mmCIF file of C-alpha atoms in Angstrom:
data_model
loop_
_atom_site.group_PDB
_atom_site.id
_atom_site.type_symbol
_atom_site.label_atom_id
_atom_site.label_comp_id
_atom_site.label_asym_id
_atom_site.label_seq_id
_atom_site.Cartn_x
_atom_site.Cartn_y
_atom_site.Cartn_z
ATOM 1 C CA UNK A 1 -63.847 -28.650 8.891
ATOM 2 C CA UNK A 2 -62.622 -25.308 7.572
ATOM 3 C CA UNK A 3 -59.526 -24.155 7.061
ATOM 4 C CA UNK A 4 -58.151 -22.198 9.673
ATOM 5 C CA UNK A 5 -55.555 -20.513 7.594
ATOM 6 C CA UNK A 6 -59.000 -19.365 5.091
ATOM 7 C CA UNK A 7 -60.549 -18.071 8.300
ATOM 8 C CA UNK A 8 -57.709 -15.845 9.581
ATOM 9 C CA UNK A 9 -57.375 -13.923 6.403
ATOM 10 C CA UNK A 10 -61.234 -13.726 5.354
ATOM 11 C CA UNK A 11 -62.366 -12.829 8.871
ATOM 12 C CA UNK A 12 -59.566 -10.935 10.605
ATOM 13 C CA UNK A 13 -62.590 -9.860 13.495
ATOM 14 C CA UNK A 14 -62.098 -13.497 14.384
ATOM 15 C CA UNK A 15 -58.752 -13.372 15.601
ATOM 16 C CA UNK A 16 -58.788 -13.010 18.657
ATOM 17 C CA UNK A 17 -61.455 -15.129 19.101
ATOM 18 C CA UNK A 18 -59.409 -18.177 17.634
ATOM 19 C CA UNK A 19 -56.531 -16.647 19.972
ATOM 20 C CA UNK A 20 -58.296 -17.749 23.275
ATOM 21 C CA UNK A 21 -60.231 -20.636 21.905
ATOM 22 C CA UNK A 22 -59.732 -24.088 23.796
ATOM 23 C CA UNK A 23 -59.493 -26.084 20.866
ATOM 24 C CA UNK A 24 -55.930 -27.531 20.810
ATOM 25 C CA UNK A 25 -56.347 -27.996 24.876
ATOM 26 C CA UNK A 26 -53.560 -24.719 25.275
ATOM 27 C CA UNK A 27 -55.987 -22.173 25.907
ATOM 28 C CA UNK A 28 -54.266 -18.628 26.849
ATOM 29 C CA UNK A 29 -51.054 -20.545 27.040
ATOM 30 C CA UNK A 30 -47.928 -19.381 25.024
ATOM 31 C CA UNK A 31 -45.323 -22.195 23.663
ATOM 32 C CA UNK A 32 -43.583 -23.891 26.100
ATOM 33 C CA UNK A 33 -40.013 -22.276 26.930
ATOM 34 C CA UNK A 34 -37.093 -23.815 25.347
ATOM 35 C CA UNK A 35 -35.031 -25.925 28.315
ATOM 36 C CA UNK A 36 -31.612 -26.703 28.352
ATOM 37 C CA UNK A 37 -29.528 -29.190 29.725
ATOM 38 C CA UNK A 38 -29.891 -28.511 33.541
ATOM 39 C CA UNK A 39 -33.498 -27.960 33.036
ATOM 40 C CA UNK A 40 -34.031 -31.227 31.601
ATOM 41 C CA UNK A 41 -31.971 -33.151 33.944
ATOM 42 C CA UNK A 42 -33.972 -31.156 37.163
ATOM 43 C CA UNK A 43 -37.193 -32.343 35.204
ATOM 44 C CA UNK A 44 -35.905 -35.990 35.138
ATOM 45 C CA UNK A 45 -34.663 -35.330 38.410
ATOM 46 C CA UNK A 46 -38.093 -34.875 39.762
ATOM 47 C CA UNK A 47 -39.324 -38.057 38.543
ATOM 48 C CA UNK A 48 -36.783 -40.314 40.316
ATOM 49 C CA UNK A 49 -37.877 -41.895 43.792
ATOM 50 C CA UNK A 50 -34.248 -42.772 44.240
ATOM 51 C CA UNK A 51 -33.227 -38.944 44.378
ATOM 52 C CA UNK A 52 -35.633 -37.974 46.584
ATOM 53 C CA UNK A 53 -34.898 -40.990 49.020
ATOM 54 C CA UNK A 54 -30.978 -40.061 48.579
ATOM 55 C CA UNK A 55 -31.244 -36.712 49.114
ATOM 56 C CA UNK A 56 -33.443 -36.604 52.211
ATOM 57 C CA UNK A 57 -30.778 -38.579 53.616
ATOM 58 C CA UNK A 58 -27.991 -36.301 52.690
ATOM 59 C CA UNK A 59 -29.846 -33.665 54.169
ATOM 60 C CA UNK A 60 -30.157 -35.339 57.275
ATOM 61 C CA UNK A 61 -26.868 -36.767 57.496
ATOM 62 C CA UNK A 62 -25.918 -33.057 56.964
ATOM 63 C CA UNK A 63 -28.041 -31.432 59.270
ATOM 64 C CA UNK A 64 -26.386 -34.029 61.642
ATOM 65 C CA UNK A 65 -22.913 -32.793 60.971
ATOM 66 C CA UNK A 66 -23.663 -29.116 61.176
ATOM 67 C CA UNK A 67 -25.992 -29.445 64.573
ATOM 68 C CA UNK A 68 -25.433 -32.201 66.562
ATOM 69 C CA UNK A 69 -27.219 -30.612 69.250
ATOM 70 C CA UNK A 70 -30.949 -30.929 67.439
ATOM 71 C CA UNK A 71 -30.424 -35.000 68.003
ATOM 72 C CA UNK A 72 -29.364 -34.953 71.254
ATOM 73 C CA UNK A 73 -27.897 -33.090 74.042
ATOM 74 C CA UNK A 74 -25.002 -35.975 75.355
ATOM 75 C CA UNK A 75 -21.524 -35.077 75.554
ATOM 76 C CA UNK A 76 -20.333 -37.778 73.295
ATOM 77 C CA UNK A 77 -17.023 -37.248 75.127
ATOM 78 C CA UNK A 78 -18.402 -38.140 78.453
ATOM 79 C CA UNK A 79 -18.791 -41.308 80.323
ATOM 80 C CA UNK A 80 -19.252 -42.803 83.619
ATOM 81 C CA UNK A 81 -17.984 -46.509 84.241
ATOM 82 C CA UNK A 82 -21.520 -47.528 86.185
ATOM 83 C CA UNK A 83 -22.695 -47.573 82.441
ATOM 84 C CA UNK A 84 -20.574 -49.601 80.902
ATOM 85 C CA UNK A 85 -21.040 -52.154 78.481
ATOM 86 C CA UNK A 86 -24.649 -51.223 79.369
ATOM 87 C CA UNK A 87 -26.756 -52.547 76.096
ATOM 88 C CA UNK A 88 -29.113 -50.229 74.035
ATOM 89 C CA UNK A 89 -32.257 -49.113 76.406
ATOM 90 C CA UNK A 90 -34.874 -46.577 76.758
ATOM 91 C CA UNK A 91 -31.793 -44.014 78.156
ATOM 92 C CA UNK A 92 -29.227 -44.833 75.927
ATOM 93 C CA UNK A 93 -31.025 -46.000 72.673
ATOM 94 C CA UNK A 94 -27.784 -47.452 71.072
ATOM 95 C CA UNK A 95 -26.365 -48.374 74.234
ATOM 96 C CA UNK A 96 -22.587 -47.424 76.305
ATOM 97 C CA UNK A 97 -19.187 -48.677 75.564
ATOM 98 C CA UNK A 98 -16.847 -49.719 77.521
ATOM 99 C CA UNK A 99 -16.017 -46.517 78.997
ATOM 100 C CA UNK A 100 -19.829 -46.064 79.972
ATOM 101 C CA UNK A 101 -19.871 -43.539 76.738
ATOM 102 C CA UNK A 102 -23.377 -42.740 75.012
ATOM 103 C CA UNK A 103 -22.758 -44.822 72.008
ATOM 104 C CA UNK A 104 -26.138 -42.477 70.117
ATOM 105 C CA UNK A 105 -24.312 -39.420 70.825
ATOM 106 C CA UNK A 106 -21.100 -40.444 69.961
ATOM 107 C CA UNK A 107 -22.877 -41.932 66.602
ATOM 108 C CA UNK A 108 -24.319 -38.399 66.031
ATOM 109 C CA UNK A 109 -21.596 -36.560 66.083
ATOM 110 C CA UNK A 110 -19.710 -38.725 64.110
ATOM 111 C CA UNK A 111 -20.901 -37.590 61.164
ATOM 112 C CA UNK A 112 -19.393 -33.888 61.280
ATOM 113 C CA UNK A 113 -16.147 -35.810 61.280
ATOM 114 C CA UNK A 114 -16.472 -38.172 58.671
ATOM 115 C CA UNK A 115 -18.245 -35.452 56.331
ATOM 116 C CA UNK A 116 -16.040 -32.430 56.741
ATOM 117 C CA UNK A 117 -13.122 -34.654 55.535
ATOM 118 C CA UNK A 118 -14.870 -36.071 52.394
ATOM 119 C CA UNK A 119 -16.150 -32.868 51.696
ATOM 120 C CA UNK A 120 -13.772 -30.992 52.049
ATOM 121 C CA UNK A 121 -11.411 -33.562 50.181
ATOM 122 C CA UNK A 122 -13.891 -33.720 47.467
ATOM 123 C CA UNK A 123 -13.523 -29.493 47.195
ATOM 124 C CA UNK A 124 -9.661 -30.111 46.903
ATOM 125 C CA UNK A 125 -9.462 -33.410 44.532
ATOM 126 C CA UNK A 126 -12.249 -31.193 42.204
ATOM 127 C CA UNK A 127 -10.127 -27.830 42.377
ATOM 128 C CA UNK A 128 -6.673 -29.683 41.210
ATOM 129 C CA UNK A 129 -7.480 -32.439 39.021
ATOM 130 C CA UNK A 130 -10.072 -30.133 37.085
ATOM 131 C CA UNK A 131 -7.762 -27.231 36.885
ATOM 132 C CA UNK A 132 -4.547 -29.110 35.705
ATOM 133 C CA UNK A 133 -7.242 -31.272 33.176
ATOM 134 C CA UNK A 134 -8.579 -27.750 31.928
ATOM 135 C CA UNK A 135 -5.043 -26.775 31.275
ATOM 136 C CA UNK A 136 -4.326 -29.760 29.672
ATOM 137 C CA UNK A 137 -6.983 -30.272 27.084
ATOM 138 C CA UNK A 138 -7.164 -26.198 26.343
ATOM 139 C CA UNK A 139 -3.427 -26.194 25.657
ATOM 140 C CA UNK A 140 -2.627 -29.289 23.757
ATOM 141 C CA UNK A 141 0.709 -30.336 22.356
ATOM 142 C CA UNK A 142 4.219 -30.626 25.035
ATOM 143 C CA UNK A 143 2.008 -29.382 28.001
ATOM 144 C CA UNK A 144 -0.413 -31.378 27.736
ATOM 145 C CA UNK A 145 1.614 -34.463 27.301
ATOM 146 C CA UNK A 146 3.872 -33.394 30.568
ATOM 147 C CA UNK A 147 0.276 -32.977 32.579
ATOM 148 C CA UNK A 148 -0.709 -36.620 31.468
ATOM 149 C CA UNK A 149 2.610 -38.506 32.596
ATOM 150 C CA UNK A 150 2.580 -36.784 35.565
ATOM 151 C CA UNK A 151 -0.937 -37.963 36.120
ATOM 152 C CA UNK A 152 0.225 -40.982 35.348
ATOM 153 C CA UNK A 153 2.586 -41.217 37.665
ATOM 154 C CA UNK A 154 0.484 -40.367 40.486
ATOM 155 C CA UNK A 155 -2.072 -42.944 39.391
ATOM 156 C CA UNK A 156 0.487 -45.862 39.792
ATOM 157 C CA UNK A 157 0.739 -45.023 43.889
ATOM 158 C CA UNK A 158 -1.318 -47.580 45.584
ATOM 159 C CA UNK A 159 -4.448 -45.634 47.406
ATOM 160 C CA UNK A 160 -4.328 -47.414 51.130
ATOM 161 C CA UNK A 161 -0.341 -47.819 51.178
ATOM 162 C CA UNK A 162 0.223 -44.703 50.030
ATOM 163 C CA UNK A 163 -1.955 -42.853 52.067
ATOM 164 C CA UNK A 164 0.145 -44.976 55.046
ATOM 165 C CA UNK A 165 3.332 -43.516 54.000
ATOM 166 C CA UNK A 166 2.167 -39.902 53.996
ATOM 167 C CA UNK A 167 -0.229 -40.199 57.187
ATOM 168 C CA UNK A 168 2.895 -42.007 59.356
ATOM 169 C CA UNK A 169 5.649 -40.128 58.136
ATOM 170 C CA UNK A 170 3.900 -36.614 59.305
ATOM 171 C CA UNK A 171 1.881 -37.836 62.045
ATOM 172 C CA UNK A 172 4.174 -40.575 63.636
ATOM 173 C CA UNK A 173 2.905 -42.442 66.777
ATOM 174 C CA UNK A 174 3.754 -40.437 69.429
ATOM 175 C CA UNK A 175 3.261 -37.209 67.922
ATOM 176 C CA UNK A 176 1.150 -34.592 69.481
ATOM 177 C CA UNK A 177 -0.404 -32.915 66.563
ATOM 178 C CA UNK A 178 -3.829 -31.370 67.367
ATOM 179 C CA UNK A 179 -6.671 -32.498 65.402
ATOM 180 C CA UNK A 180 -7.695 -29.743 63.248
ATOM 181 C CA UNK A 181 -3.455 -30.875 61.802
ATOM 182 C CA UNK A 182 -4.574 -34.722 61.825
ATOM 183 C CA UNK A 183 -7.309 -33.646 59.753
ATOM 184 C CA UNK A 184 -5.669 -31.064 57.304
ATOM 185 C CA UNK A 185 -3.113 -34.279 56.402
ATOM 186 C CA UNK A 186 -5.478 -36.701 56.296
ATOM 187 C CA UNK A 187 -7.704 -34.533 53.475
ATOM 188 C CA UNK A 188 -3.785 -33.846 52.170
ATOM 189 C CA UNK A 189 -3.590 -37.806 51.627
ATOM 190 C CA UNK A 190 -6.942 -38.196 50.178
ATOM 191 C CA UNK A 191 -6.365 -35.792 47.619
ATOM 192 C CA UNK A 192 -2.947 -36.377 46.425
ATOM 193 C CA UNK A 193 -3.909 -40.226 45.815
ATOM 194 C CA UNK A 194 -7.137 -38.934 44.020
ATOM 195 C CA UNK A 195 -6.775 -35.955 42.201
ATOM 196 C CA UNK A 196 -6.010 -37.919 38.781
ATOM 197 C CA UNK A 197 -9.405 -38.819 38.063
ATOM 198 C CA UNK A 198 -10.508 -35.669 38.025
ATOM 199 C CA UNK A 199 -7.656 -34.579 35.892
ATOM 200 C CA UNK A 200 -8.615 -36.710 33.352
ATOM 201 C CA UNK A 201 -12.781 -36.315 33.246
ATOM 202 C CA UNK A 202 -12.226 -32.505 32.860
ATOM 203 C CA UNK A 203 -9.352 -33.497 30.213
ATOM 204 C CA UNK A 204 -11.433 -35.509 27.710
ATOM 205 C CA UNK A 205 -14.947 -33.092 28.145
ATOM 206 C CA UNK A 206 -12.356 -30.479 27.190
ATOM 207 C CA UNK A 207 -10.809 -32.543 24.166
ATOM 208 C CA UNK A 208 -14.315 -32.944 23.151
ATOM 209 C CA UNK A 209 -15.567 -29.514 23.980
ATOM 210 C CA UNK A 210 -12.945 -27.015 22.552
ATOM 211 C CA UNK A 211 -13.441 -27.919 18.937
ATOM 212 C CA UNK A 212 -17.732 -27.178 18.577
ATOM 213 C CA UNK A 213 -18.731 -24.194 17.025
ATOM 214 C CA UNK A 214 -19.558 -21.857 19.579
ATOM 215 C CA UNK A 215 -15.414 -22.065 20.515
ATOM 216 C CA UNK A 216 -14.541 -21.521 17.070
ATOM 217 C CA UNK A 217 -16.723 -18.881 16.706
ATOM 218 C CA UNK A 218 -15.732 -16.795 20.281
ATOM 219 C CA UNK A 219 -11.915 -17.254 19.117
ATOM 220 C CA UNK A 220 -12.607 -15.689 15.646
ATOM 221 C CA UNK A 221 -14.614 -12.661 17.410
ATOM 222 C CA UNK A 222 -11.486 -12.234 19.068
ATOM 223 C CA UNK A 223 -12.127 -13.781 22.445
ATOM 224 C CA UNK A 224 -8.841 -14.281 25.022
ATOM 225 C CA UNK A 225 -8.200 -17.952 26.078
ATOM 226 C CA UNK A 226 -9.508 -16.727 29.857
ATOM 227 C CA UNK A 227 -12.726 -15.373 28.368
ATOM 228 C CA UNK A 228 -12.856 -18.679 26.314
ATOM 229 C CA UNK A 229 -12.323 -21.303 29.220
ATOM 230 C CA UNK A 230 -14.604 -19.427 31.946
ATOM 231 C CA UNK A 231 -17.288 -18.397 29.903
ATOM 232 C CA UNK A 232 -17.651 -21.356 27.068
ATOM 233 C CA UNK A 233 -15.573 -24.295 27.723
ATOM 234 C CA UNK A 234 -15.999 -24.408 32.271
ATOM 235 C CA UNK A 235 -19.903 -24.351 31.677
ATOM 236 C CA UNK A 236 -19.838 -27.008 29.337
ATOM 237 C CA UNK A 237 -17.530 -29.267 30.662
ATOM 238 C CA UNK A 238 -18.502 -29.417 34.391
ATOM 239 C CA UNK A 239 -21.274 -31.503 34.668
ATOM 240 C CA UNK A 240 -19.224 -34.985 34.434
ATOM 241 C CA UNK A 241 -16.979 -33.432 36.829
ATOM 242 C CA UNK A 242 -20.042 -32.912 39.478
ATOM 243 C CA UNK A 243 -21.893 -35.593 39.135
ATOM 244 C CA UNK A 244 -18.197 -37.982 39.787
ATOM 245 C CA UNK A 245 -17.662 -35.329 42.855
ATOM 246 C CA UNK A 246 -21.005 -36.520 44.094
ATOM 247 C CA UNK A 247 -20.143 -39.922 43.863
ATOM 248 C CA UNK A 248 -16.503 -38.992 45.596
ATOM 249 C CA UNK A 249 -18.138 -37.982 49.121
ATOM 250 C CA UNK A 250 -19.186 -40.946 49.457
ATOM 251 C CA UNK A 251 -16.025 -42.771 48.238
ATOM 252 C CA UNK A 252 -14.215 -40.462 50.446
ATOM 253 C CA UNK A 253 -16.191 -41.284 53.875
ATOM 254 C CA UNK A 254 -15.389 -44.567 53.644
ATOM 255 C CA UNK A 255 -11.841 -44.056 53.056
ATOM 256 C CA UNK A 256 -11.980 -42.370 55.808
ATOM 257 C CA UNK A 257 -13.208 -44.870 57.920
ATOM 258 C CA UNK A 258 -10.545 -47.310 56.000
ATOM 259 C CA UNK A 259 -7.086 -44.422 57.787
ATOM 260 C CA UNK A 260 -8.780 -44.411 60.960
ATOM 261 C CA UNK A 261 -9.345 -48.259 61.134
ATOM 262 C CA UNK A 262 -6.071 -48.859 60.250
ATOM 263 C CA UNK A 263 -5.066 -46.629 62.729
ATOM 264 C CA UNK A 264 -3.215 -43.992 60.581
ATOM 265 C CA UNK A 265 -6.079 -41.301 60.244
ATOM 266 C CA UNK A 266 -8.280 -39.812 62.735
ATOM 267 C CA UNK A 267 -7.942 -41.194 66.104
ATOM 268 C CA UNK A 268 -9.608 -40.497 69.465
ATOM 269 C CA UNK A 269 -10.652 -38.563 71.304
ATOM 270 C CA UNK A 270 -11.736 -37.539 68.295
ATOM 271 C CA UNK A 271 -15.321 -38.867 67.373
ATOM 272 C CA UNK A 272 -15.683 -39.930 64.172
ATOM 273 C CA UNK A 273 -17.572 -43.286 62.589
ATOM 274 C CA UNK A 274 -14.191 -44.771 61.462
ATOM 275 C CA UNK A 275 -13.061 -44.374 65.177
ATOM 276 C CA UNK A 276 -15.659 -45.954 66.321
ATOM 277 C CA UNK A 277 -15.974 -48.681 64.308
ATOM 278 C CA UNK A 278 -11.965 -49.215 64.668
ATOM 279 C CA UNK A 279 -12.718 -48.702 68.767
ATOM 280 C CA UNK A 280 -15.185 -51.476 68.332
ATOM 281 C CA UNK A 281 -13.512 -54.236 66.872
ATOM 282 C CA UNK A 282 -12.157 -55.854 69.382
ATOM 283 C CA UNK A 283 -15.692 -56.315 71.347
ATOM 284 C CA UNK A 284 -17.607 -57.433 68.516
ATOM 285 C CA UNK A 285 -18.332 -60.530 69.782
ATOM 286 C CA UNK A 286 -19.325 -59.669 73.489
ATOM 287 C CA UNK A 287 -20.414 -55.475 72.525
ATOM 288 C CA UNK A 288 -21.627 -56.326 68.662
ATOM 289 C CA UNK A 289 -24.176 -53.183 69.145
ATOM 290 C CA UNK A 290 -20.598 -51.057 69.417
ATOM 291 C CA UNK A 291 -19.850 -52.201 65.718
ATOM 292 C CA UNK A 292 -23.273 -51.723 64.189
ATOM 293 C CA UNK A 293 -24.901 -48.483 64.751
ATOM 294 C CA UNK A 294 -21.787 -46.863 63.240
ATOM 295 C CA UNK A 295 -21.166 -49.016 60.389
ATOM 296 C CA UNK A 296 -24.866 -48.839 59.507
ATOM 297 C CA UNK A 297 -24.846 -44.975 59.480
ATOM 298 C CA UNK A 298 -21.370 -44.943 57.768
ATOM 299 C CA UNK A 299 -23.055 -47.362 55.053
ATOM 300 C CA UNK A 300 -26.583 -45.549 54.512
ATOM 301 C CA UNK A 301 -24.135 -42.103 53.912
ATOM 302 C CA UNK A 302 -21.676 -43.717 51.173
ATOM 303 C CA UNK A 303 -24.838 -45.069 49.426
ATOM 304 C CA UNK A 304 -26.814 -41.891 49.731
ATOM 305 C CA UNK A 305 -23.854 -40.076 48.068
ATOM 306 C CA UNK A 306 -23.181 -43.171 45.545
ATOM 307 C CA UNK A 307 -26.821 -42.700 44.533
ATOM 308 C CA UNK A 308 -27.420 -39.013 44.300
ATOM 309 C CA UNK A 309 -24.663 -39.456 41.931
ATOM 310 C CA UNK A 310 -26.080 -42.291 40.079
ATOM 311 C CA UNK A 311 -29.235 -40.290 39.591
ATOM 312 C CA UNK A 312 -27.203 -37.680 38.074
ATOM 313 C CA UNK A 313 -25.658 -39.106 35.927
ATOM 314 C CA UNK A 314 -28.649 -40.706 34.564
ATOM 315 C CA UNK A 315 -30.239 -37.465 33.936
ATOM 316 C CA UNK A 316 -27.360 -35.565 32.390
ATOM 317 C CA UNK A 317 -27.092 -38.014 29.973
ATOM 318 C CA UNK A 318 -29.373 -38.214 27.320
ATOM 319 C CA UNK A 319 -28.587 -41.576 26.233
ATOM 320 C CA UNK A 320 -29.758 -42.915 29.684
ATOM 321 C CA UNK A 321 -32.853 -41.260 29.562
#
């Protein structure tokens, strides 16, 4: 076979010939576009039954918590006493508690509960721990020594006895705080115990980050430390940050469900699957259906979360691959 070097420069008529030719099995296609590191993880991503599966089920539990009312049409609040202890049927598919309650209505709406805390925790936890760990790493030296003691110090406070000192000393027994204020503290507990894990991810991808050559070469062009930390070092150091946030909402429903079975976070009427599940443990033997429906949904949306976040992390990280 020819050279096809010899036959460019004897024959230049021939160019554009060779140009659409089908040879190399790329015909009329340019090179393929250089992807980076999101691009690569989306196209692992893609591959991965286990995302898919996880994030259908996010999606739903989602769509659950923004419209209850596409599921069913039940007050979840409402309950007549001739229905009592009734067992799941074709009207009440998960069956009524002992106040004659829709137990699939109440199991709906649930969810916007349990997933505007741990969301909305996760936002908060994300927002402190990876701004003072930003601060930290970026600044070095006597700050960042006084940043990691005081993490320290917050990481030696028990989660679950902690989180009972804060939730009974501003929301007592007794007390009638409304439940947009039961809320606020309980996401106020969550992220106090939890912020130092976040702190300390963003810390060491900054450690690791600040000294490649792209930083050097933005501070000699004369680049301010702002400039330098949004546009250069946040980028770059985010993803382990995300990908642990991912795995926090699910952390973070079940902690919720840990308060408000203890008794010291949500509590009704507020409807919620740690409520429920805490409202159902003293029938589990004679009303186990009371316990299970909400446990099982409350389960399925921690391991959705848990692995979305696996899958993640998987794919951002080459050496997984």
């Amino acid at each position: 076979m020819s050279d096809p070097t010899s036959m460019v420069s004897t024959a230049p008529t021939d160019q554009p010939a060779l140009a659409g030719s089908s040879d190399d099995g790329q015909s009329n296609r340019g090179p393929d576009k250089p992807r980076g590191l999101l691009g690569d993880a989306w196209r692992d991503l893609r591959r991965k039954p286990l995302f898919w599966i996880a994030s259908v089920l996010i999606l739903l539990f989602l769509v659950m918590a923004a419209v209850p009312s596409l599921f069913t049409s039940v007050d979840p609040t409402a309950g007549t006493l001739d229905r009592a202890r009734v067992g799941p049927s074709g009207d009440g598919w998960f069956g009524y508690d002992m106040l004659g309650r829709d137990e699939f209505a109440r199991t709906i709406y649930g969810a916007r509960a349990s997933i505007v805390v741990s969301v909305l925790s996760t936002i908060g936890t994300v927002l402190l721990g990876g701004t003072v760990g930003i601060i930290a790493g970026f600044k070095g030296g006597w700050i960042d020594a006084l940043l990691s003691r005081l993490t320290d110090i917050f990481f030696g406070l028990p989660f679950v006895l902690g989180a009972i000192v804060i939730l009974t000393t501003f929301n007592s027994p007794g007390s009638n705080n409304s439940t947009v204020k039961i809320m606020g503290l309980v996401i106020m507990s969550l992220v106090i115990l939890t912020w130092p894990v976040s702190m300390r991810i963003m810390r060491s991808s900054v450690l690791a980050t600040k000294q490649a050559d792209y930083i050097m070469a933005a501070r000699a062009l004369g680049a301010s430390n702002r400039r330098i930390i949004m546009k250069h070092l946040l980028p770059n150091c985010l993803a382990p940050l995300l990908v642990y946030s991912t795995i926090l909402i699910g952390s973070f429903i079940g902690a919720e469900a840990t308060l408000s079975f203890l008794g010291v976070g949500l509590q009704s009427p507020v409807v919620s699957w740690g409520v429920m599940v805490s409202e159902a443990r003293s029938y589990i033997q004679v009303l186990p259906y009371l316990l299970f429906f909400p446990a099982s949904f409350l389960v399925v949306a921690v391991l959705s979360f848990v692995m979305l976040g696996e899958a993640v992390r998987e794919a951002l990280d080459p050496k997984l691959r």
